[in-house]
Amino acid sequence: MERLLCGVDIGGTKLSAALFRSNGTMVAKETTKEHVGKEPGEVLRVIAGLVRGLLDSESLGLGDIEGVGVGITGHVLGREGLIITTSNFKIPFLRYPFVEKLGALLPGTRVLLDNDANVQALGESMYGAGRGYGSMVFITVSTGVGAGIVLGGKLLRGHNGTAGEIGHTVIDMRSTHKCTCGNYGCAMALSSGLFLPELYAEKLRAGMSSRIDIDEKDVGSMCGELLAQGVSCGDLISIEIMNDSADVIGTLAFNVFQFLDPDLVVLGGGLLNLGDAYVKRIRSRFLDLSKDMMLEEMEIKTSELGADSGLLGAASLLRE
Amino acid sequence: MERLLCGVDIGGTKLSAALFRSNGTMVAKETTKEHVGKEPGEVLRVIAGLVRGLLDSESLGLGDIEGVGVGITGHVLGREGLIITTSNFKIPFLRYPFVEKLGALLPGTRVLLDNDANVQALGESMYGAGRGYGSMVFITVSTGVGAGIVLGGKLLRGHNGTAGEIGHTVIDMRSTHKCTCGNYGCAMALSSGLFLPELYAEKLRAGMSSRIDIDEKDVGSMCGELLAQGVSCGDLISIEIMNDSADVIGTLAFNVFQFLDPDLVVLGGGLLNLGDAYVKRIRSRFLDLSKDMMLEEMEIKTSELGADSGLLGAASLLRE
């Protein structure tokens, strides 16, 4: 029988594992929150337990899987199996030999690791919108902006493991918007979920009025869902923020074209729930900038893997 | 005897060919201006004549070279051997099957083609500052800003052959400086030789006074050499322009890090003649932006190949 692929997605609040056939079909999935607030060693035991439980539930053993692929938010050195930092959430992995340690808990099992944007990119390239394309850049617009670069079926990881961190490229040098990285004018600081409260507050301060009863006091609650509501009920601030974000992501897609000239850009992440108007404006900004510079137009598609892209992406590391 | 490598560098005003040993040592070189103003077919005959003359002068024949590598300014599809446009200078190559046509004039000889930034990058990677590095981005700051990306010894060319055109990435979205590509705020429009007159004029209009007797009338003469003179005699406008350009190139190097995380960035091109102060400020801007984001610092070096980098780079296509 064909061996299955196991994918693990470690998030700040949710830890999931799933089994897939090599064609990408999901066989089984388990989710837990047991890892929250635990020390690294305990988190690893939770992961190993989750994987073993998942196999048990299908009457399978470690010998029935090709290995375990893991995706995690943070700075990861995939080739070395090392987590450098996971500052974006609260599990204190720091220069942590993740692959070695998890491997010890799952003897004889191949363990692979990469960051969440990279694994989503790889998954999308193998099983989603990127199938059949030679080169693809996956851009996720979510809490932050991340990306993964797939060239000839392989992830471009870079010297420090940080290739594709294009959310932190500077596209507005003189911006007053400060990013979490400490710089100003990063694409991420001008377009992503984390900065929606600040972007909304700025419009309020400029004298615009909210149609969804958000004022400076409760602007902290502004998020992708609320922005989508604002857009749908004609709140001008929400519409402007959506358009500004789309212009930034469209400009970023243009910079991707100038840097890498890939066959395809795939857009994913929660802010795409803003819908067609958002994606249409991203494409239109991209085309305005690229004009006649392309011999053949770079395609911009949206993610096809949806909610389980992190799990399938992690599993796809085993097939890279 | 070891076969030699032949490199050809086609510029708007100068056409050069040279023979190299496989270790990069130059054996002979010829330059002509005969091609200026000629039709493509005639330009090709000039190139073939130059190569044959060069071989004759060394009592060699076509069988004594591994082939001919050619570098040209413009949009090139290297793999297809096709020149798409050469709008930056006056030879009207347009969707021109260059490799096929030159090959017909040099029977039995392997002919390879790529654009000038790409060949310089490859040359630098094989014979210059990039030797021994796994991945390298070469950035040339000259009339314009170009780049070539070398990953694992191979040029990244992209779908349209335009990968590495990072001079046209937008880094100042709200800029009023228009680039030759029609967009605003491209790195190139804020830093390169072609835009020095405009940048100088802007400072004059802002009320700064020139110490090198440049006024709005003759600001068109502003060029890299004049800027260097201005800097060396303490002209504040020249110093500000140099610093602004360095800040843009340093920011671009940071974006290169976030995109590709290469082992090394190599800087080349005429504006580097501004000297140590310029390069130092580029490095310092890069380090200010990258702070603690690098596990290991990305090196920034300057080109080691100098004036003949285009020729040696073109020849290095034969060894890619």
XYZ file of C-alpha atoms in Angstrom:
640
model
C 0.000 0.000 0.000
C 1.109 3.536 -0.752
C 2.566 5.256 2.278
C 0.735 8.361 3.512
C 2.090 11.857 4.117
C 1.676 13.404 7.539
C 1.461 17.188 7.882
C 1.580 19.175 11.137
C 0.601 22.848 11.412
C 1.746 24.578 14.607
C -0.132 27.787 15.276
C -0.187 29.973 18.348
C -3.656 28.801 19.425
C -4.176 25.604 17.435
C -2.068 22.572 16.659
C -3.255 20.284 13.856
C -2.025 17.110 12.217
C -3.430 15.323 9.175
C -2.734 12.359 6.935
C -2.832 12.729 3.154
C -2.517 10.428 0.188
C 0.187 11.421 -2.267
C -2.476 12.960 -4.523
C -3.325 15.438 -1.748
C -6.563 13.830 -0.544
C -6.987 14.115 3.206
C -7.459 10.807 5.048
C -7.775 12.005 8.646
C -7.190 15.098 10.764
C -6.834 15.921 14.451
C -6.625 19.289 16.196
C -5.657 20.194 19.743
C -4.970 23.224 21.922
C -3.010 21.215 24.478
C 0.295 22.806 23.395
C -0.683 26.359 24.372
C 1.583 27.841 27.014
C 3.773 24.728 27.212
C 7.554 24.526 27.147
C 9.181 23.361 23.881
C 9.845 19.815 25.130
C 6.204 19.424 26.148
C 4.977 20.895 22.859
C 6.983 18.220 21.077
C 5.418 15.489 23.175
C 1.971 16.895 22.315
C 2.866 16.799 18.605
C 4.202 13.244 18.795
C 1.078 12.172 20.694
C -1.177 13.825 18.130
C 0.587 12.058 15.258
C 0.492 8.671 16.990
C -3.184 9.148 17.908
C -4.012 10.030 14.313
C -2.258 6.884 13.073
C -3.949 4.738 15.741
C -7.362 6.049 14.693
C -6.670 4.686 11.192
C -5.112 1.468 12.561
C -1.769 2.544 11.120
C 1.762 2.813 12.507
C 4.807 5.021 11.905
C 5.892 2.600 9.158
C 2.816 3.533 7.141
C 3.839 7.162 6.603
C 6.654 8.592 4.500
C 7.396 10.965 7.328
C 6.117 14.074 9.096
C 6.313 17.556 7.556
C 5.891 20.472 9.950
C 5.012 24.113 9.304
C 5.396 26.793 11.964
C 5.167 30.592 12.054
C 8.552 32.093 12.675
C 12.133 32.123 11.529
C 13.128 28.615 10.560
C 16.271 27.117 9.057
C 14.524 24.330 7.160
C 17.597 22.497 5.943
C 19.067 22.368 9.432
C 15.716 21.512 11.038
C 16.183 24.444 13.370
C 13.676 26.956 14.731
C 15.465 30.261 15.271
C 12.617 32.259 16.816
C 8.854 32.149 16.973
C 8.342 35.659 18.279
C 4.931 35.930 16.627
C 3.425 33.591 19.191
C 4.095 32.427 22.672
C 5.874 29.078 22.459
C 9.444 29.968 23.338
C 11.353 27.977 20.725
C 14.743 29.672 20.504
C 17.539 28.206 18.372
C 15.774 24.938 18.903
C 16.834 21.688 17.127
C 13.233 20.844 16.353
C 13.752 18.103 13.769
C 16.271 16.218 15.900
C 14.063 16.401 19.010
C 10.803 15.452 17.284
C 12.651 12.706 15.393
C 13.738 11.217 18.733
C 10.080 10.960 19.762
C 9.079 9.311 16.470
C 11.927 6.819 15.919
C 12.745 5.895 12.341
C 10.472 8.636 10.987
C 11.655 11.310 8.565
C 10.840 14.770 9.987
C 10.998 17.941 7.883
C 10.366 21.524 8.946
C 9.765 24.898 7.338
C 7.925 28.122 8.037
C 4.215 28.456 7.316
C 4.454 30.714 4.248
C 6.998 28.371 2.668
C 4.970 25.233 3.267
C 1.786 26.886 1.983
C 3.691 27.943 -1.139
C 4.971 24.423 -1.702
C 1.535 22.917 -1.110
C -0.082 25.379 -3.510
C 2.586 24.611 -6.091
C 2.146 20.825 -5.845
C -1.567 20.472 -5.156
C -3.238 23.850 -5.702
C -3.238 26.859 -8.027
C 0.413 26.336 -8.950
C 0.180 22.854 -10.440
C 1.924 22.730 -13.819
C 3.774 26.037 -13.418
C 7.581 26.095 -13.426
C 7.954 28.967 -10.979
C 5.525 30.435 -8.505
C 5.456 32.995 -5.728
C 2.775 32.544 -3.074
C 1.857 35.743 -1.210
C -0.274 35.473 1.906
C -2.040 38.604 3.164
C -3.171 37.818 6.635
C -2.123 39.101 10.085
C 1.142 39.904 8.336
C 2.328 39.530 4.761
C 4.477 36.509 3.975
C 5.530 34.676 0.877
C 7.176 31.539 -0.388
C 9.123 31.199 -3.628
C 9.012 27.920 -5.558
C 11.451 27.553 -8.456
C 11.401 24.325 -10.447
C 9.465 22.530 -7.693
C 11.906 23.567 -4.943
C 11.508 26.192 -2.239
C 14.038 29.004 -2.339
C 15.143 29.167 1.281
C 18.146 31.460 1.240
C 21.250 31.694 3.354
C 19.462 32.489 6.637
C 16.271 30.630 5.772
C 14.431 33.918 5.278
C 14.074 34.122 1.478
C 10.570 35.227 0.515
C 10.036 37.523 3.515
C 8.721 40.109 1.115
C 6.256 41.553 3.621
C 9.268 43.342 5.052
C 10.507 44.799 1.778
C 10.325 48.591 1.830
C 7.990 49.965 -0.816
C 7.239 53.382 0.668
C 10.592 54.717 1.860
C 9.202 57.897 3.377
C 6.246 56.316 5.123
C 5.456 57.139 8.747
C 3.977 53.665 9.300
C 6.258 51.612 11.499
C 6.306 47.859 11.076
C 6.822 45.257 13.804
C 10.350 44.825 12.391
C 11.130 48.413 13.387
C 11.361 49.791 9.851
C 8.996 52.209 8.117
C 7.079 51.631 4.885
C 7.338 47.828 4.703
C 4.605 46.362 2.499
C 3.211 44.566 5.544
C 2.776 47.721 7.632
C 0.673 49.269 4.863
C -1.604 46.380 4.032
C -2.004 43.578 6.576
C -4.439 42.663 9.337
C -2.161 43.597 12.210
C -2.103 47.208 11.042
C -5.809 47.681 10.343
C -6.459 49.452 13.685
C -3.657 51.931 12.983
C -4.765 52.494 9.380
C -8.368 53.019 10.525
C -7.293 55.410 13.293
C -5.311 57.425 10.787
C -8.388 57.950 8.600
C -10.451 58.936 11.661
C -7.811 61.469 12.668
C -7.895 62.853 9.125
C -11.536 63.715 9.763
C -13.312 60.888 7.978
C -16.311 59.482 9.780
C -17.078 55.841 10.361
C -20.331 54.277 9.221
C -19.768 51.244 11.403
C -19.489 53.140 14.673
C -15.770 52.631 15.176
C -14.133 55.491 17.023
C -10.562 56.059 18.212
C -11.362 54.306 21.507
C -12.420 50.972 20.043
C -10.380 51.083 16.850
C -8.270 48.249 18.282
C -11.054 45.827 17.413
C -10.639 46.540 13.695
C -9.829 43.293 11.909
C -10.342 41.661 8.530
C -13.912 40.557 9.275
C -14.945 44.005 10.510
C -13.270 45.635 7.509
C -15.245 43.330 5.200
C -18.459 44.356 6.991
C -17.485 48.005 6.636
C -16.849 47.578 2.920
C -20.150 45.801 2.373
C -22.172 48.532 4.108
C -20.424 51.364 2.275
C -18.157 52.634 5.066
C -15.787 54.930 3.154
C -12.914 54.419 5.581
C -13.135 50.648 5.147
C -13.278 51.001 1.369
C -10.249 53.301 1.305
C -8.246 50.959 3.540
C -9.161 47.991 1.349
C -8.121 49.900 -1.767
C -4.869 51.132 -0.210
C -4.035 47.598 0.879
C -4.790 46.277 -2.609
C -2.565 48.958 -4.154
C 0.289 47.921 -1.872
C -0.144 44.218 -2.639
C -0.448 44.986 -6.367
C 2.791 46.986 -6.158
C 4.393 44.127 -4.274
C 3.275 41.706 -7.009
C 4.897 44.062 -9.532
C 8.130 44.014 -7.511
C 7.905 40.208 -7.485
C 7.684 40.342 -11.268
C 10.728 42.620 -11.539
C 12.743 40.528 -9.083
C 11.889 37.001 -10.133
C 9.704 37.114 -13.252
C 7.848 33.956 -12.183
C 5.180 32.186 -14.217
C 2.595 32.798 -11.546
C 1.723 34.652 -8.358
C -0.812 32.997 -6.055
C -2.589 35.114 -3.452
C -3.798 33.634 -0.190
C -4.504 34.584 3.410
C -7.450 35.900 5.396
C -7.673 39.346 3.819
C -8.693 37.711 0.542
C -12.066 37.234 2.214
C -12.558 40.905 1.334
C -13.615 39.351 -1.947
C -13.489 40.044 -5.661
C -13.205 43.828 -5.404
C -9.974 43.408 -3.428
C -8.393 40.888 -5.787
C -9.548 42.829 -8.837
C -7.864 45.984 -7.552
C -4.624 44.076 -6.800
C -4.568 42.783 -10.385
C -5.408 46.172 -11.803
C -2.616 47.900 -9.871
C -0.205 45.211 -11.032
C -1.204 45.682 -14.667
C -1.013 49.491 -14.422
C 2.593 49.182 -13.271
C 3.734 46.383 -15.551
C 2.171 47.788 -18.729
C 4.185 46.589 -21.740
C 7.104 45.223 -19.686
C 5.899 41.647 -19.921
C 6.243 39.628 -23.070
C 3.770 37.176 -21.615
C 1.528 38.301 -18.794
C 2.384 36.993 -15.329
C -0.746 35.322 -14.013
C -2.194 36.229 -10.623
C -4.460 33.538 -9.196
C -5.998 32.966 -5.782
C -5.207 30.046 -3.495
C -7.068 26.804 -4.198
C -6.184 24.938 -1.005
C -8.207 26.969 1.470
C -8.247 26.332 5.205
C -6.086 23.194 5.192
C -3.306 24.673 3.041
C -0.920 24.766 6.016
C -1.419 21.069 6.743
C -1.196 19.893 3.138
C 1.715 22.257 2.588
C 3.587 20.806 5.561
C 2.945 17.288 4.251
C 4.181 18.332 0.797
C 7.678 18.941 2.254
C 8.044 15.160 2.077
C 7.591 15.325 -1.689
C 9.709 18.386 -2.472
C 45.421 22.662 -25.948
C 42.611 24.024 -23.832
C 39.966 25.781 -25.926
C 39.465 29.497 -25.271
C 36.266 31.351 -24.366
C 35.176 34.240 -26.566
C 33.128 37.086 -25.066
C 31.396 39.868 -27.003
C 30.050 43.044 -25.390
C 27.627 45.044 -27.551
C 27.212 48.596 -26.347
C 25.526 51.549 -27.994
C 28.813 53.215 -28.918
C 31.391 50.438 -28.583
C 31.528 46.818 -29.655
C 34.228 44.647 -28.077
C 35.318 41.049 -28.321
C 37.934 39.217 -26.291
C 39.432 35.763 -25.829
C 39.890 34.305 -22.349
C 41.425 31.197 -20.888
C 39.067 29.163 -18.727
C 40.687 30.689 -15.613
C 39.519 34.132 -16.755
C 42.861 35.456 -18.031
C 42.456 37.659 -21.098
C 44.419 36.550 -24.158
C 43.432 39.206 -26.689
C 40.843 41.943 -27.176
C 39.510 44.039 -30.066
C 37.133 46.987 -30.050
C 35.294 48.720 -32.874
C 32.669 51.384 -33.465
C 31.824 50.105 -36.942
C 28.444 48.801 -35.776
C 27.041 52.206 -34.819
C 23.938 53.161 -36.777
C 23.938 49.909 -38.758
C 21.006 47.563 -39.383
C 20.894 44.316 -37.342
C 22.174 42.133 -40.219
C 25.177 44.416 -40.677
C 25.848 44.568 -36.942
C 26.031 40.780 -36.953
C 28.517 40.816 -39.816
C 30.631 43.329 -37.857
C 30.538 41.019 -34.800
C 31.459 37.937 -36.841
C 34.296 39.884 -38.521
C 35.565 41.098 -35.142
C 35.607 37.553 -33.734
C 37.348 36.126 -36.818
C 39.894 38.982 -36.808
C 40.620 38.374 -33.138
C 41.199 34.663 -33.795
C 43.362 35.433 -36.854
C 45.546 37.771 -34.791
C 46.311 34.832 -32.506
C 46.684 32.387 -35.432
C 43.598 30.539 -34.208
C 40.384 29.346 -35.840
C 36.762 28.824 -34.759
C 37.702 25.304 -33.675
C 39.986 26.751 -30.993
C 37.160 28.356 -29.011
C 34.402 26.733 -26.953
C 31.996 29.231 -28.433
C 30.978 32.874 -28.320
C 29.077 34.414 -25.407
C 27.371 37.735 -26.065
C 26.107 40.402 -23.669
C 23.856 43.241 -24.807
C 21.843 45.995 -23.073
C 18.166 45.355 -23.436
C 15.458 42.804 -22.987
C 16.806 39.402 -23.939
C 15.355 35.915 -23.830
C 18.644 34.136 -23.214
C 17.418 30.568 -23.493
C 15.744 31.269 -26.837
C 18.684 33.358 -28.088
C 16.265 36.158 -28.819
C 16.645 39.920 -28.420
C 13.229 41.398 -27.648
C 14.155 45.089 -27.611
C 17.229 47.234 -27.200
C 15.404 50.495 -26.573
C 18.269 51.867 -24.499
C 20.425 52.343 -27.571
C 20.006 52.791 -31.252
C 20.526 49.414 -32.911
C 16.976 48.387 -33.829
C 16.997 44.746 -32.785
C 13.328 43.856 -32.351
C 12.226 40.273 -31.628
C 15.463 39.307 -33.339
C 16.736 35.686 -33.472
C 20.240 36.793 -32.620
C 21.787 33.445 -31.730
C 20.502 31.722 -34.859
C 21.695 34.567 -37.132
C 25.132 34.961 -35.550
C 25.503 31.182 -35.471
C 24.947 31.106 -39.254
C 27.878 33.496 -39.687
C 30.153 31.416 -37.423
C 29.375 27.853 -38.566
C 29.807 25.097 -36.026
C 30.271 27.604 -33.199
C 28.179 27.608 -30.034
C 26.625 31.068 -29.532
C 25.022 32.156 -26.242
C 23.323 35.429 -25.402
C 22.134 37.329 -22.346
C 21.668 40.871 -21.152
C 24.568 42.869 -19.780
C 23.579 42.834 -16.100
C 23.104 39.063 -16.213
C 26.458 38.377 -17.876
C 28.266 40.704 -15.471
C 26.615 38.885 -12.570
C 27.679 35.508 -13.916
C 31.220 36.730 -14.590
C 31.487 38.198 -11.101
C 30.180 34.946 -9.643
C 32.670 32.759 -11.540
C 35.749 34.951 -11.695
C 35.248 37.935 -9.399
C 33.919 38.900 -5.986
C 31.390 36.037 -5.999
C 33.808 33.115 -6.268
C 33.009 30.470 -3.692
C 29.559 31.851 -2.778
C 26.465 29.719 -3.359
C 24.133 32.579 -4.195
C 24.857 36.111 -5.278
C 23.025 39.177 -6.507
C 25.029 41.627 -8.596
C 23.653 45.189 -8.584
C 25.026 47.659 -11.099
C 24.468 51.380 -10.453
C 25.303 53.116 -13.673
C 23.175 54.982 -16.250
C 20.372 52.857 -14.860
C 20.183 50.257 -12.112
C 20.294 46.623 -13.168
C 20.971 43.333 -11.486
C 21.631 39.692 -12.106
C 20.764 36.841 -9.753
C 23.028 33.780 -9.583
C 21.728 30.792 -7.599
C 23.909 27.704 -7.378
C 26.061 28.852 -10.293
C 23.095 29.470 -12.606
C 21.480 32.732 -13.667
C 17.851 33.149 -12.670
C 16.295 34.331 -15.939
C 12.575 34.152 -15.307
C 9.590 33.524 -17.516
C 10.072 36.600 -19.728
C 13.850 36.755 -19.341
C 13.535 39.801 -17.090
C 14.298 38.388 -13.630
C 16.653 40.678 -11.743
C 15.303 43.942 -13.184
C 15.263 45.315 -9.688
C 16.034 48.865 -10.820
C 12.352 49.044 -11.693
C 11.047 47.801 -8.358
C 9.017 50.497 -6.618
C 10.560 51.530 -3.299
C 8.984 54.963 -2.889
C 5.319 54.516 -3.833
C 4.390 58.155 -3.439
C 7.409 59.581 -5.239
C 7.002 62.275 -7.910
C 10.081 61.022 -9.763
C 9.064 59.344 -12.991
C 11.235 56.579 -14.361
C 11.874 55.781 -18.047
C 9.493 52.834 -17.566
C 6.658 55.275 -16.896
C 6.235 54.458 -13.207
C 7.046 56.624 -10.188
C 9.432 55.825 -7.367
C 11.429 53.014 -9.010
C 14.818 52.555 -7.333
C 16.478 53.539 -10.600
C 14.697 56.906 -10.891
C 15.947 57.854 -7.424
C 19.566 56.809 -7.695
C 21.076 56.310 -11.137
C 23.142 58.344 -13.579
C 20.326 59.033 -16.008
C 18.389 60.894 -13.315
C 21.223 63.011 -11.889
C 20.203 66.124 -13.881
C 16.650 65.902 -12.557
C 17.794 65.233 -8.991
C 20.214 68.172 -9.172
C 17.554 70.469 -10.646
C 15.200 69.545 -7.833
C 17.727 70.637 -5.202
C 18.346 73.903 -7.075
C 14.620 74.593 -7.193
C 14.462 73.920 -3.460
C 16.804 76.890 -3.053
C 20.127 75.132 -2.528
C 23.070 76.749 -4.278
C 25.656 74.971 -6.356
C 29.346 75.226 -5.576
C 30.278 73.867 -8.973
C 28.443 76.515 -10.992
C 25.658 74.305 -12.234
C 22.417 76.180 -12.776
C 19.039 75.067 -14.095
C 20.179 75.880 -17.672
C 23.133 73.524 -17.785
C 21.934 70.942 -15.261
C 21.624 68.492 -18.169
C 25.405 68.050 -18.094
C 25.229 66.550 -14.596
C 26.707 63.063 -14.672
C 28.586 60.670 -12.409
C 31.984 62.304 -13.000
C 30.658 65.798 -12.321
C 28.858 64.561 -9.214
C 32.129 63.056 -7.963
C 33.848 66.422 -8.535
C 31.032 68.155 -6.688
C 31.358 65.784 -3.741
C 35.125 66.205 -3.580
C 34.915 70.006 -3.498
C 32.193 70.059 -0.870
C 29.189 70.946 -3.066
C 26.280 70.281 -0.706
C 23.869 69.433 -3.501
C 26.252 66.776 -4.840
C 26.774 65.357 -1.371
C 23.027 65.154 -0.717
C 22.406 63.465 -4.069
C 25.172 60.960 -3.402
C 23.736 60.206 0.038
C 20.166 59.927 -1.264
C 21.330 57.542 -3.991
C 23.242 55.453 -1.440
C 20.158 55.288 0.799
C 18.088 54.026 -2.122
C 20.666 51.402 -3.108
C 21.070 50.362 0.542
C 17.281 49.975 0.788
C 17.322 47.995 -2.434
C 20.033 45.724 -1.006
C 17.780 45.215 2.037
C 14.876 44.293 -0.259
C 17.224 41.851 -2.012
C 17.919 40.301 1.386
C 14.202 39.989 2.196
C 13.384 38.563 -1.227
C 16.253 36.168 -1.814
C 18.446 36.052 1.299
C 21.570 35.473 -0.813
C 25.053 34.829 0.551
C 26.379 37.955 -1.075
C 25.503 41.203 -2.853
C 28.132 42.591 -5.230
C 27.941 46.248 -6.233
C 29.265 47.449 -9.565
C 28.729 50.165 -12.175
C 30.015 53.678 -12.832
C 28.500 55.389 -9.803
C 30.777 53.345 -7.554
C 33.501 55.719 -8.691
C 31.944 58.079 -6.140
C 34.189 56.106 -3.836
C 34.286 54.772 -0.318
C 31.861 57.290 1.177
C 29.178 56.101 -1.244
C 29.715 52.380 -0.613
C 30.020 52.941 3.134
C 26.662 54.725 3.219
C 25.026 51.935 1.163
C 26.289 49.361 3.681
C 25.248 51.465 6.631
C 21.705 51.940 5.297
C 21.480 48.204 4.687
C 22.590 47.408 8.235
C 20.220 50.000 9.739
C 17.312 48.270 8.028
C 18.351 44.662 8.546
C 19.316 45.051 12.209
C 18.854 41.687 13.933
C 16.948 40.046 11.075
C 20.003 38.209 9.816
C 21.367 35.179 11.556
C 24.532 35.596 9.537
C 25.231 38.949 7.958
C 24.740 39.171 4.212
C 28.013 40.427 2.767
C 28.124 43.447 0.472
C 31.256 43.574 -1.671
C 32.293 45.656 -4.662
C 32.955 44.285 -8.131
C 36.412 42.816 -8.730
C 36.275 42.536 -12.505
C 36.349 46.233 -13.403
C 36.150 47.560 -16.939
C 36.204 44.209 -18.740
C 33.464 42.616 -16.625
C 31.017 42.712 -19.549
C 33.428 40.814 -21.809
C 34.475 38.211 -19.268
C 30.863 37.890 -18.145
C 29.729 37.226 -21.707
C 32.464 34.605 -22.100
C 31.402 32.999 -18.815
C 28.008 32.096 -20.349
C 29.907 29.241 -22.010
C 30.765 27.848 -18.585
C 27.430 28.364 -16.829
